[in-house]
mmCIF file of N, CA and C in Angstrom:
data_model
loop_
_atom_site.group_PDB
_atom_site.id
_atom_site.type_symbol
_atom_site.label_atom_id
_atom_site.label_comp_id
_atom_site.label_asym_id
_atom_site.label_seq_id
_atom_site.Cartn_x
_atom_site.Cartn_y
_atom_site.Cartn_z
ATOM 1 N N MET A 1078 43.576 96.235 87.017
ATOM 2 C CA MET A 1078 43.339 95.041 86.574
ATOM 3 C C MET A 1078 44.474 95.161 85.236
ATOM 4 N N THR A 1079 45.283 94.123 85.453
ATOM 5 C CA THR A 1079 46.046 93.993 84.805
ATOM 6 C C THR A 1079 45.402 93.730 83.235
ATOM 7 N N HIS A 1080 46.343 93.460 82.173
ATOM 8 C CA HIS A 1080 46.129 93.532 80.883
ATOM 9 C C HIS A 1080 45.428 92.066 80.735
ATOM 10 N N GLU A 1081 46.450 90.941 81.310
ATOM 11 C CA GLU A 1081 46.182 89.667 81.304
ATOM 12 C C GLU A 1081 44.729 89.030 81.432
ATOM 13 N N LEU A 1082 44.406 89.688 82.822
ATOM 14 C CA LEU A 1082 43.086 89.735 83.419
ATOM 15 C C LEU A 1082 42.197 90.111 82.790
ATOM 16 N N ARG A 1083 42.203 91.465 82.373
ATOM 17 C CA ARG A 1083 41.304 92.094 81.656
ATOM 18 C C ARG A 1083 40.838 91.055 79.911
ATOM 19 N N GLU A 1084 41.893 90.190 79.604
ATOM 20 C CA GLU A 1084 41.729 89.668 78.514
ATOM 21 C C GLU A 1084 41.074 88.471 78.492
ATOM 22 N N ARG A 1085 41.399 87.916 79.929
ATOM 23 C CA ARG A 1085 40.556 86.863 80.393
ATOM 24 C C ARG A 1085 38.833 86.950 80.655
ATOM 25 N N VAL A 1086 38.814 88.113 81.043
ATOM 26 C CA VAL A 1086 37.527 88.562 81.461
ATOM 27 C C VAL A 1086 36.562 88.856 80.034
ATOM 28 N N LEU A 1087 37.496 89.243 79.105
ATOM 29 C CA LEU A 1087 37.134 89.890 77.878
ATOM 30 C C LEU A 1087 36.462 88.476 76.975
ATOM 31 N N ARG A 1088 37.552 87.331 77.314
ATOM 32 C CA ARG A 1088 37.206 85.992 76.890
ATOM 33 C C ARG A 1088 36.104 85.356 77.250
ATOM 34 N N VAL A 1089 35.508 85.532 78.258
ATOM 35 C CA VAL A 1089 34.433 85.056 78.827
ATOM 36 C C VAL A 1089 33.307 85.516 78.423
ATOM 37 N N TYR A 1090 33.180 87.125 78.110
ATOM 38 C CA TYR A 1090 32.083 87.683 77.223
ATOM 39 C C TYR A 1090 32.112 87.113 76.016
ATOM 40 N N ALA A 1091 33.177 87.102 75.338
ATOM 41 C CA ALA A 1091 33.026 86.754 73.963
ATOM 42 C C ALA A 1091 32.443 85.419 73.946
ATOM 43 N N THR A 1092 32.661 84.308 74.978
ATOM 44 C CA THR A 1092 32.247 83.312 75.212
ATOM 45 C C THR A 1092 30.721 83.029 75.013
ATOM 46 N N VAL A 1093 30.310 83.926 76.056
ATOM 47 C CA VAL A 1093 28.942 84.103 76.647
ATOM 48 C C VAL A 1093 28.125 84.749 75.074
ATOM 49 N N ASP A 1094 28.441 85.394 74.722
ATOM 50 C CA ASP A 1094 27.988 86.088 73.560
ATOM 51 C C ASP A 1094 27.696 84.933 72.060
ATOM 52 N N ALA A 1095 28.711 84.376 71.908
ATOM 53 C CA ALA A 1095 28.660 83.196 71.132
ATOM 54 C C ALA A 1095 27.548 82.270 71.646
ATOM 55 N N ALA A 1096 27.591 82.029 73.041
ATOM 56 C CA ALA A 1096 26.507 81.229 73.233
ATOM 57 C C ALA A 1096 24.906 81.407 72.935
ATOM 58 N N VAL A 1097 24.684 82.798 73.432
ATOM 59 C CA VAL A 1097 23.428 83.613 73.019
ATOM 60 C C VAL A 1097 23.324 83.638 71.935
ATOM 61 N N ALA A 1098 23.969 83.820 71.136
ATOM 62 C CA ALA A 1098 23.773 83.840 69.802
ATOM 63 C C ALA A 1098 23.421 82.705 69.233
ATOM 64 N N ALA A 1099 24.063 81.744 69.704
ATOM 65 C CA ALA A 1099 23.725 80.127 68.990
ATOM 66 C C ALA A 1099 22.335 79.685 69.533
ATOM 67 N N ALA A 1100 22.233 80.270 71.102
ATOM 68 C CA ALA A 1100 20.650 79.871 71.213
ATOM 69 C C ALA A 1100 19.548 80.756 70.982
ATOM 70 N N ARG A 1101 19.991 81.988 70.016
ATOM 71 C CA ARG A 1101 18.945 82.659 69.319
ATOM 72 C C ARG A 1101 17.703 82.972 70.064
ATOM 73 N N PRO A 1102 17.873 83.588 71.225
ATOM 74 C CA PRO A 1102 16.574 84.085 72.060
ATOM 75 C C PRO A 1102 15.654 85.253 71.685
ATOM 76 N N ARG A 1103 14.794 85.186 72.030
ATOM 77 C CA ARG A 1103 13.468 86.420 71.264
ATOM 78 C C ARG A 1103 13.632 87.397 72.215
ATOM 79 N N CYS A 1104 14.307 88.605 71.511
ATOM 80 C CA CYS A 1104 13.941 90.018 72.204
ATOM 81 C C CYS A 1104 13.016 90.424 71.822
ATOM 82 N N ASP A 1105 11.873 91.249 72.921
ATOM 83 C CA ASP A 1105 10.996 92.124 71.875
ATOM 84 C C ASP A 1105 11.338 93.609 72.453
ATOM 85 N N ALA A 1106 12.307 93.621 72.743
ATOM 86 C CA ALA A 1106 12.995 94.972 72.776
ATOM 87 C C ALA A 1106 11.904 95.864 73.631
ATOM 88 N N SER A 1107 11.701 95.218 74.609
ATOM 89 C CA SER A 1107 10.752 96.023 75.506
ATOM 90 C C SER A 1107 11.564 97.035 76.771
ATOM 91 N N GLY A 1108 12.535 96.758 76.867
ATOM 92 C CA GLY A 1108 13.345 97.135 78.138
ATOM 93 C C GLY A 1108 13.167 96.513 79.523
ATOM 94 N N ARG A 1109 12.277 95.637 79.550
ATOM 95 C CA ARG A 1109 11.981 94.528 80.743
ATOM 96 C C ARG A 1109 13.469 94.271 81.654
ATOM 97 N N CYS A 1110 14.270 94.069 80.953
ATOM 98 C CA CYS A 1110 15.708 93.817 81.224
ATOM 99 C C CYS A 1110 16.124 94.529 82.033
ATOM 100 N N CYS A 1111 15.816 95.679 81.667
ATOM 101 C CA CYS A 1111 16.342 96.879 82.699
ATOM 102 C C CYS A 1111 15.873 97.925 83.839
ATOM 103 N N ARG A 1112 14.571 97.039 83.870
ATOM 104 C CA ARG A 1112 13.241 97.786 84.855
ATOM 105 C C ARG A 1112 13.376 96.701 85.876
ATOM 106 N N PHE A 1113 14.235 96.859 86.770
ATOM 107 C CA PHE A 1113 14.311 95.463 87.542
ATOM 108 C C PHE A 1113 13.350 95.242 88.767
ATOM 109 N N THR A 1114 13.014 96.355 89.410
ATOM 110 C CA THR A 1114 11.756 96.297 90.372
ATOM 111 C C THR A 1114 10.467 95.883 89.598
ATOM 112 N N GLU A 1115 10.262 96.597 88.667
ATOM 113 C CA GLU A 1115 9.277 96.352 88.294
ATOM 114 C C GLU A 1115 8.943 94.855 87.322
ATOM 115 N N TYR A 1116 9.915 94.131 87.283
ATOM 116 C CA TYR A 1116 9.774 92.958 86.555
ATOM 117 C C TYR A 1116 10.378 91.810 87.730
ATOM 118 N N GLY A 1117 10.680 92.162 88.595
ATOM 119 C CA GLY A 1117 11.250 91.517 89.929
ATOM 120 C C GLY A 1117 12.387 90.480 89.788
ATOM 121 N N HIS A 1118 13.420 91.425 89.264
ATOM 122 C CA HIS A 1118 14.904 90.964 88.914
ATOM 123 C C HIS A 1118 15.937 92.103 89.471
ATOM 124 N N THR A 1119 16.776 91.142 89.587
ATOM 125 C CA THR A 1119 18.155 92.151 90.148
ATOM 126 C C THR A 1119 19.361 91.746 89.481
ATOM 127 N N LEU A 1120 19.964 92.538 88.718
ATOM 128 C CA LEU A 1120 21.621 92.615 88.052
ATOM 129 C C LEU A 1120 22.402 92.501 89.143
ATOM 130 N N PHE A 1121 23.442 91.359 89.103
ATOM 131 C CA PHE A 1121 24.763 91.459 90.011
ATOM 132 C C PHE A 1121 25.396 91.213 89.079
ATOM 133 N N LEU A 1122 26.546 91.767 89.526
ATOM 134 C CA LEU A 1122 27.960 91.384 88.710
ATOM 135 C C LEU A 1122 29.086 91.470 89.557
ATOM 136 N N SER A 1123 30.136 90.967 88.813
ATOM 137 C CA SER A 1123 31.281 90.820 89.839
ATOM 138 C C SER A 1123 32.058 92.000 89.659
ATOM 139 N N HIS A 1124 33.245 91.735 90.503
ATOM 140 C CA HIS A 1124 34.261 93.137 90.446
ATOM 141 C C HIS A 1124 34.361 92.968 89.340
ATOM 142 N N PHE A 1125 35.170 92.154 88.520
ATOM 143 C CA PHE A 1125 35.703 92.464 87.344
ATOM 144 C C PHE A 1125 34.548 93.401 86.226
ATOM 145 N N GLU A 1126 33.538 92.612 86.288
ATOM 146 C CA GLU A 1126 32.266 93.412 85.460
ATOM 147 C C GLU A 1126 32.334 94.760 85.745
ATOM 148 N N ALA A 1127 32.070 95.085 86.980
ATOM 149 C CA ALA A 1127 32.181 96.417 87.634
ATOM 150 C C ALA A 1127 32.925 97.225 87.133
ATOM 151 N N GLU A 1128 34.765 96.624 87.353
ATOM 152 C CA GLU A 1128 35.708 97.600 86.684
ATOM 153 C C GLU A 1128 35.520 98.000 85.082
ATOM 154 N N LEU A 1129 35.276 96.968 84.497
ATOM 155 C CA LEU A 1129 35.244 97.239 82.938
ATOM 156 C C LEU A 1129 33.782 98.225 82.368
ATOM 157 N N LEU A 1130 32.935 97.891 83.237
ATOM 158 C CA LEU A 1130 31.577 98.711 83.085
ATOM 159 C C LEU A 1130 31.903 100.348 83.611
ATOM 160 N N LEU A 1131 32.571 100.643 84.798
ATOM 161 C CA LEU A 1131 32.892 101.901 85.179
ATOM 162 C C LEU A 1131 33.722 102.483 84.510
ATOM 163 N N GLU A 1132 34.750 101.700 83.561
ATOM 164 C CA GLU A 1132 35.699 102.510 83.103
ATOM 165 C C GLU A 1132 35.111 103.133 81.515
ATOM 166 N N ALA A 1133 34.049 102.147 81.034
ATOM 167 C CA ALA A 1133 33.667 102.650 79.635
ATOM 168 C C ALA A 1133 32.159 103.214 79.488
ATOM 169 N N ALA A 1134 31.290 103.003 80.894
ATOM 170 C CA ALA A 1134 30.037 103.530 80.831
ATOM 171 C C ALA A 1134 29.772 105.302 80.405
ATOM 172 N N PRO A 1135 28.755 105.311 80.061
ATOM 173 C CA PRO A 1135 28.362 106.966 80.541
ATOM 174 C C PRO A 1135 28.481 107.492 81.568
ATOM 175 N N PRO A 1136 28.077 108.917 81.767
ATOM 176 C CA PRO A 1136 27.854 109.440 83.170
ATOM 177 C C PRO A 1136 26.686 109.159 83.677
ATOM 178 N N TYR A 1137 26.524 108.744 85.044
ATOM 179 C CA TYR A 1137 25.167 108.548 85.567
ATOM 180 C C TYR A 1137 25.018 109.488 87.081
ATOM 181 N N ASP A 1138 23.759 109.449 87.065
ATOM 182 C CA ASP A 1138 23.609 110.166 88.538
ATOM 183 C C ASP A 1138 23.190 109.228 89.901
ATOM 184 N N THR A 1139 24.216 109.817 90.919
ATOM 185 C CA THR A 1139 23.843 109.127 92.024
ATOM 186 C C THR A 1139 23.107 109.684 92.924
ATOM 187 N N PRO A 1140 22.229 109.207 93.738
ATOM 188 C CA PRO A 1140 22.162 107.416 94.162
ATOM 189 C C PRO A 1140 21.544 106.783 92.889
ATOM 190 N N VAL A 1141 22.324 105.702 92.824
ATOM 191 C CA VAL A 1141 21.536 104.915 91.936
ATOM 192 C C VAL A 1141 20.370 103.994 92.423
ATOM 193 N N SER A 1142 19.383 104.150 91.926
ATOM 194 C CA SER A 1142 18.281 103.256 92.532
ATOM 195 C C SER A 1142 18.302 101.751 92.181
ATOM 196 N N ARG A 1143 17.663 100.816 93.129
ATOM 197 C CA ARG A 1143 17.800 99.599 92.499
ATOM 198 C C ARG A 1143 16.263 99.215 91.735
ATOM 199 N N ASP A 1144 15.816 100.190 90.928
ATOM 200 C CA ASP A 1144 14.624 99.850 90.640
ATOM 201 C C ASP A 1144 14.766 99.558 89.108
ATOM 202 N N GLY A 1145 15.935 100.344 88.556
ATOM 203 C CA GLY A 1145 16.247 100.061 87.099
ATOM 204 C C GLY A 1145 17.889 100.540 86.938
ATOM 205 N N CYS A 1146 18.038 100.119 85.702
ATOM 206 C CA CYS A 1146 19.486 100.413 85.089
ATOM 207 C C CYS A 1146 19.946 101.798 84.586
ATOM 208 N N PRO A 1147 20.748 102.853 85.284
ATOM 209 C CA PRO A 1147 20.835 104.145 84.804
ATOM 210 C C PRO A 1147 21.476 104.368 83.721
ATOM 211 N N PHE A 1148 21.547 103.175 82.984
ATOM 212 C CA PHE A 1148 22.372 103.314 81.571
ATOM 213 C C PHE A 1148 21.106 103.324 80.626
ATOM 214 N N GLN A 1149 19.855 102.874 81.068
ATOM 215 C CA GLN A 1149 18.967 102.811 79.803
ATOM 216 C C GLN A 1149 18.043 103.812 79.807
ATOM 217 N N ILE A 1150 18.391 104.398 78.331
ATOM 218 C CA ILE A 1150 18.127 106.025 78.304
ATOM 219 C C ILE A 1150 17.125 105.940 77.138
ATOM 220 N N GLY A 1151 16.158 106.088 77.021
ATOM 221 C CA GLY A 1151 15.051 106.118 75.926
ATOM 222 C C GLY A 1151 14.712 104.711 75.546
ATOM 223 N N GLY A 1152 14.554 103.721 76.426
ATOM 224 C CA GLY A 1152 14.529 102.479 75.617
ATOM 225 C C GLY A 1152 15.535 101.747 75.585
ATOM 226 N N LEU A 1153 16.775 102.524 75.584
ATOM 227 C CA LEU A 1153 18.138 101.749 74.761
ATOM 228 C C LEU A 1153 19.369 101.720 75.888
ATOM 229 N N CYS A 1154 20.172 100.752 75.379
ATOM 230 C CA CYS A 1154 21.312 100.639 76.298
ATOM 231 C C CYS A 1154 22.448 101.637 76.005
ATOM 232 N N THR A 1155 22.865 102.832 76.993
ATOM 233 C CA THR A 1155 23.973 103.468 76.788
ATOM 234 C C THR A 1155 25.471 102.867 77.116
ATOM 235 N N ALA A 1156 25.443 101.790 77.709
ATOM 236 C CA ALA A 1156 26.447 101.055 78.108
ATOM 237 C C ALA A 1156 26.719 99.809 77.417
ATOM 238 N N ARG A 1157 26.207 99.598 76.304
ATOM 239 C CA ARG A 1157 26.340 98.490 75.436
ATOM 240 C C ARG A 1157 27.425 97.562 75.736
ATOM 241 N N ASP A 1158 28.404 98.557 74.888
ATOM 242 C CA ASP A 1158 30.069 97.381 74.727
ATOM 243 C C ASP A 1158 30.450 97.223 76.223
ATOM 244 N N ALA A 1159 29.991 97.510 77.666
ATOM 245 C CA ALA A 1159 30.796 97.427 78.909
ATOM 246 C C ALA A 1159 29.952 96.747 79.995
ATOM 247 N N ARG A 1160 28.592 96.489 79.008
ATOM 248 C CA ARG A 1160 27.286 95.690 79.870
ATOM 249 C C ARG A 1160 28.342 94.312 80.545
ATOM 250 N N PRO A 1161 27.658 94.061 81.487
ATOM 251 C CA PRO A 1161 28.243 92.931 82.164
ATOM 252 C C PRO A 1161 27.351 91.576 81.678
ATOM 253 N N LEU A 1162 27.654 90.586 82.522
ATOM 254 C CA LEU A 1162 27.115 89.210 81.774
ATOM 255 C C LEU A 1162 25.749 89.185 82.035
ATOM 256 N N GLY A 1163 25.258 89.856 83.270
ATOM 257 C CA GLY A 1163 23.698 89.433 83.285
ATOM 258 C C GLY A 1163 22.976 90.347 82.030
ATOM 259 N N CYS A 1164 23.480 91.269 81.416
ATOM 260 C CA CYS A 1164 22.790 91.865 80.857
ATOM 261 C C CYS A 1164 22.953 91.181 79.008
ATOM 262 N N ARG A 1165 24.161 90.861 79.201
ATOM 263 C CA ARG A 1165 24.814 89.920 77.957
ATOM 264 C C ARG A 1165 23.621 88.529 78.029
ATOM 265 N N ILE A 1166 23.129 88.242 79.044
ATOM 266 C CA ILE A 1166 22.743 86.825 79.186
ATOM 267 C C ILE A 1166 21.015 86.672 79.005
ATOM 268 N N TYR A 1167 20.970 87.769 79.893
ATOM 269 C CA TYR A 1167 19.212 88.168 80.195
ATOM 270 C C TYR A 1167 18.373 88.123 78.991
ATOM 271 N N PHE A 1168 17.399 87.318 78.597
ATOM 272 C CA PHE A 1168 16.399 87.549 77.651
ATOM 273 C C PHE A 1168 15.189 87.030 78.274
ATOM 274 N N CYS A 1169 13.867 87.988 78.296
ATOM 275 C CA CYS A 1169 12.624 87.670 78.968
ATOM 276 C C CYS A 1169 11.745 86.403 77.740
ATOM 277 N N ASP A 1170 12.721 85.787 77.133
ATOM 278 C CA ASP A 1170 11.997 84.603 76.200
ATOM 279 C C ASP A 1170 11.730 83.466 76.928
ATOM 280 N N PRO A 1171 10.921 82.909 77.419
ATOM 281 C CA PRO A 1171 10.451 81.652 78.065
ATOM 282 C C PRO A 1171 11.252 80.204 77.523
ATOM 283 N N ALA A 1172 11.368 80.284 76.573
ATOM 284 C CA ALA A 1172 11.942 79.393 75.824
ATOM 285 C C ALA A 1172 13.161 79.054 76.096
ATOM 286 N N TYR A 1173 13.853 79.983 76.305
ATOM 287 C CA TYR A 1173 15.629 80.282 76.859
ATOM 288 C C TYR A 1173 15.611 79.991 78.001
ATOM 289 N N GLN A 1174 14.881 80.385 79.194
ATOM 290 C CA GLN A 1174 15.225 80.301 80.501
ATOM 291 C C GLN A 1174 16.407 79.450 80.783
ATOM 292 N N GLU A 1175 16.106 78.279 80.832
ATOM 293 C CA GLU A 1175 17.109 77.371 81.109
ATOM 294 C C GLU A 1175 18.345 77.292 80.399
ATOM 295 N N THR A 1176 18.533 77.702 79.137
ATOM 296 C CA THR A 1176 19.914 77.926 78.548
ATOM 297 C C THR A 1176 20.374 79.137 79.066
ATOM 298 N N GLY A 1177 19.782 80.051 79.493
ATOM 299 C CA GLY A 1177 20.081 81.430 79.922
ATOM 300 C C GLY A 1177 20.746 81.137 81.620
ATOM 301 N N ASN A 1178 20.240 80.419 82.235
ATOM 302 C CA ASN A 1178 20.826 79.796 83.461
ATOM 303 C C ASN A 1178 21.619 79.393 83.057
ATOM 304 N N ARG A 1179 21.926 78.367 82.408
ATOM 305 C CA ARG A 1179 22.913 77.502 82.335
ATOM 306 C C ARG A 1179 24.582 78.215 81.672
ATOM 307 N N ILE A 1180 24.164 78.993 80.758
ATOM 308 C CA ILE A 1180 24.997 80.280 80.347
ATOM 309 C C ILE A 1180 25.403 81.091 81.599
ATOM 310 N N THR A 1181 24.920 81.355 82.233
ATOM 311 C CA THR A 1181 25.227 82.349 83.372
ATOM 312 C C THR A 1181 25.814 81.595 84.531
ATOM 313 N N GLU A 1182 25.593 80.354 84.612
ATOM 314 C CA GLU A 1182 26.345 79.373 85.506
ATOM 315 C C GLU A 1182 27.805 79.250 85.246
ATOM 316 N N ASP A 1183 27.693 79.083 84.127
ATOM 317 C CA ASP A 1183 29.310 78.365 83.407
ATOM 318 C C ASP A 1183 29.992 79.754 83.511
ATOM 319 N N ALA A 1184 29.352 80.946 82.981
ATOM 320 C CA ALA A 1184 30.031 82.443 83.115
ATOM 321 C C ALA A 1184 30.569 82.657 84.578
ATOM 322 N N VAL A 1185 29.672 82.744 85.389
ATOM 323 C CA VAL A 1185 30.360 82.788 86.818
ATOM 324 C C VAL A 1185 30.990 82.100 87.510
ATOM 325 N N ALA A 1186 31.050 81.071 87.049
ATOM 326 C CA ALA A 1186 31.968 79.867 87.587
ATOM 327 C C ALA A 1186 33.470 80.315 86.783
ATOM 328 N N ALA A 1187 33.409 80.647 85.509
ATOM 329 C CA ALA A 1187 34.666 80.985 84.679
ATOM 330 C C ALA A 1187 35.340 82.126 85.218
ATOM 331 N N LEU A 1188 34.726 83.388 85.541
ATOM 332 C CA LEU A 1188 34.964 84.300 86.255
ATOM 333 C C LEU A 1188 35.285 83.997 88.021
ATOM 334 N N LYS A 1189 34.901 83.285 88.274
ATOM 335 C CA LYS A 1189 35.308 82.791 89.528
ATOM 336 C C LYS A 1189 36.868 82.106 89.692
ATOM 337 N N HIS A 1190 36.796 80.986 88.752
ATOM 338 C CA HIS A 1190 38.056 80.477 88.241
ATOM 339 C C HIS A 1190 39.340 81.536 87.829
ATOM 340 N N ILE A 1191 38.824 82.706 87.087
ATOM 341 C CA ILE A 1191 39.560 83.601 86.867
ATOM 342 C C ILE A 1191 40.392 84.340 88.253
ATOM 343 N N ALA A 1192 39.230 84.611 89.297
ATOM 344 C CA ALA A 1192 39.543 85.174 90.633
ATOM 345 C C ALA A 1192 40.531 84.696 90.989
ATOM 346 N N ASP A 1193 40.286 83.163 91.353
ATOM 347 C CA ASP A 1193 41.284 82.376 92.040
ATOM 348 C C ASP A 1193 42.271 82.223 91.348
ATOM 349 N N ALA A 1194 42.517 82.013 90.093
ATOM 350 C CA ALA A 1194 44.047 81.665 89.517
ATOM 351 C C ALA A 1194 44.687 82.716 89.564
ATOM 352 N N HIS A 1195 44.270 84.399 89.578
ATOM 353 C CA HIS A 1195 45.249 85.609 90.024
ATOM 354 C C HIS A 1195 44.961 86.203 90.966
ATOM 355 N N ASP A 1196 44.107 85.463 92.056
ATOM 356 C CA ASP A 1196 44.405 85.682 93.636
ATOM 357 C C ASP A 1196 43.889 86.869 93.655
ATOM 358 N N ALA A 1197 42.447 87.324 92.940
ATOM 359 C CA ALA A 1197 42.127 88.514 92.795
ATOM 360 C C ALA A 1197 40.864 88.658 93.703
ATOM 361 N N GLY A 1198 40.613 87.761 94.451
ATOM 362 C CA GLY A 1198 39.387 87.864 95.537
ATOM 363 C C GLY A 1198 38.058 87.683 94.576
ATOM 364 N N TRP A 1199 36.821 87.835 95.340
ATOM 365 C CA TRP A 1199 35.848 87.686 94.495
ATOM 366 C C TRP A 1199 34.680 88.630 95.378
ATOM 367 N N SER A 1200 33.971 89.248 94.718
ATOM 368 C CA SER A 1200 33.106 90.288 94.990
ATOM 369 C C SER A 1200 31.638 90.370 93.824
ATOM 370 N N TYR A 1201 30.883 90.256 94.468
ATOM 371 C CA TYR A 1201 29.579 90.006 93.530
ATOM 372 C C TYR A 1201 28.133 90.613 94.135
ATOM 373 N N ALA A 1202 27.825 91.644 93.606
ATOM 374 C CA ALA A 1202 26.761 92.210 94.352
ATOM 375 C C ALA A 1202 26.040 93.310 93.068
ATOM 376 N N PRO A 1203 24.511 93.433 93.640
ATOM 377 C CA PRO A 1203 23.943 94.286 92.806
ATOM 378 C C PRO A 1203 24.229 95.474 92.152
ATOM 379 N N LEU A 1204 23.697 95.658 90.871
ATOM 380 C CA LEU A 1204 24.396 96.895 90.253
ATOM 381 C C LEU A 1204 24.344 98.302 91.200
ATOM 382 N N HIS A 1205 22.943 98.211 91.185
ATOM 383 C CA HIS A 1205 23.082 99.785 92.199
ATOM 384 C C HIS A 1205 24.009 99.794 93.436
ATOM 385 N N VAL A 1206 24.354 98.879 94.062
ATOM 386 C CA VAL A 1206 25.412 98.958 95.035
ATOM 387 C C VAL A 1206 26.267 99.163 94.669
ATOM 388 N N VAL A 1207 26.964 98.615 93.596
ATOM 389 C CA VAL A 1207 28.088 98.663 93.095
ATOM 390 C C VAL A 1207 28.677 100.226 92.582
ATOM 391 N N LEU A 1208 27.744 100.574 91.792
ATOM 392 C CA LEU A 1208 27.526 102.030 91.452
ATOM 393 C C LEU A 1208 27.455 103.305 92.152
ATOM 394 N N ASN A 1209 26.563 102.819 93.430
ATOM 395 C CA ASN A 1209 26.804 103.777 94.865
ATOM 396 C C ASN A 1209 27.914 103.925 95.162
ATOM 397 N N ALA A 1210 28.295 102.438 95.279
ATOM 398 C CA ALA A 1210 29.801 102.671 96.005
ATOM 399 C C ALA A 1210 30.981 103.065 95.467
ATOM 400 N N ALA A 1211 30.997 103.304 93.999
ATOM 401 C CA ALA A 1211 32.341 103.740 93.329
ATOM 402 C C ALA A 1211 32.831 104.829 93.572
ATOM 403 N N GLU A 1212 34.114 104.692 93.755
ATOM 404 C CA GLU A 1212 35.144 105.907 94.701
ATOM 405 C C GLU A 1212 34.690 107.013 93.471
ATOM 406 N N ARG A 1213 34.282 106.892 92.292
ATOM 407 C CA ARG A 1213 34.250 108.396 91.430
ATOM 408 C C ARG A 1213 33.677 107.580 90.267
ATOM 409 N N PRO A 1214 32.302 107.755 90.228
ATOM 410 C CA PRO A 1214 31.106 107.698 89.389
ATOM 411 C C PRO A 1214 31.524 108.156 88.237
ATOM 412 N N ALA A 1215 30.939 107.550 87.230
ATOM 413 C CA ALA A 1215 31.111 108.181 85.581
ATOM 414 C C ALA A 1215 30.781 109.727 85.715
ATOM 415 N N ALA A 1216 29.934 110.273 86.067
ATOM 416 C CA ALA A 1216 29.402 111.541 86.527
ATOM 417 C C ALA A 1216 30.602 112.287 86.722
ATOM 418 N N ALA A 1217 31.278 112.128 87.970
ATOM 419 C CA ALA A 1217 32.038 112.766 88.472
ATOM 420 C C ALA A 1217 33.127 112.869 87.479
ATOM 421 N N ALA A 1218 33.663 111.944 87.061
ATOM 422 C CA ALA A 1218 34.987 111.736 86.310
ATOM 423 C C ALA A 1218 34.442 112.864 85.181
ATOM 424 N N ALA A 1219 33.407 112.814 84.203
ATOM 425 C CA ALA A 1219 32.784 113.880 82.977
ATOM 426 C C ALA A 1219 33.020 114.809 83.765
ATOM 427 N N ALA A 1220 32.204 115.215 84.797
ATOM 428 C CA ALA A 1220 32.494 117.028 85.300
ATOM 429 C C ALA A 1220 33.823 117.246 85.873
ATOM 430 N N SER A 1221 34.659 116.413 85.960
ATOM 431 C CA SER A 1221 36.075 116.847 86.525
ATOM 432 C C SER A 1221 36.669 117.090 85.320
ATOM 433 N N MET A 1222 36.353 116.837 83.782
ATOM 434 C CA MET A 1222 37.142 117.401 82.489
ATOM 435 C C MET A 1222 37.148 118.705 82.024
#
């Protein structure tokens, strides 16, 4: 990913973070957001988000299950700074759902626009698919050091 492309994606993250902060959704710190199968949701991410996540996330074991996030350890996110849009936007606060959906639609549209503007193609897949397909998962990178 070029520096310019990275900066544009990070600006989308900053815009999302500001919109979520302004909406002030309630967080019960239950970890439900990271236990996908148990709570009936799937975390999708674009190839841009995957690249940023894979560069910065801590090591993880493969294969990654679709059941939950391998970066949730002890109820805490160990990839917080590099987390994708779904993690930044999702809250289980029922009063926030419509707002969260709007923020998601706007953010994904912004990423698609960036992909089009840079002729970067578009890929959008579940987290476990992305992590299992990564050529060099973080665990392998850490083991080779």
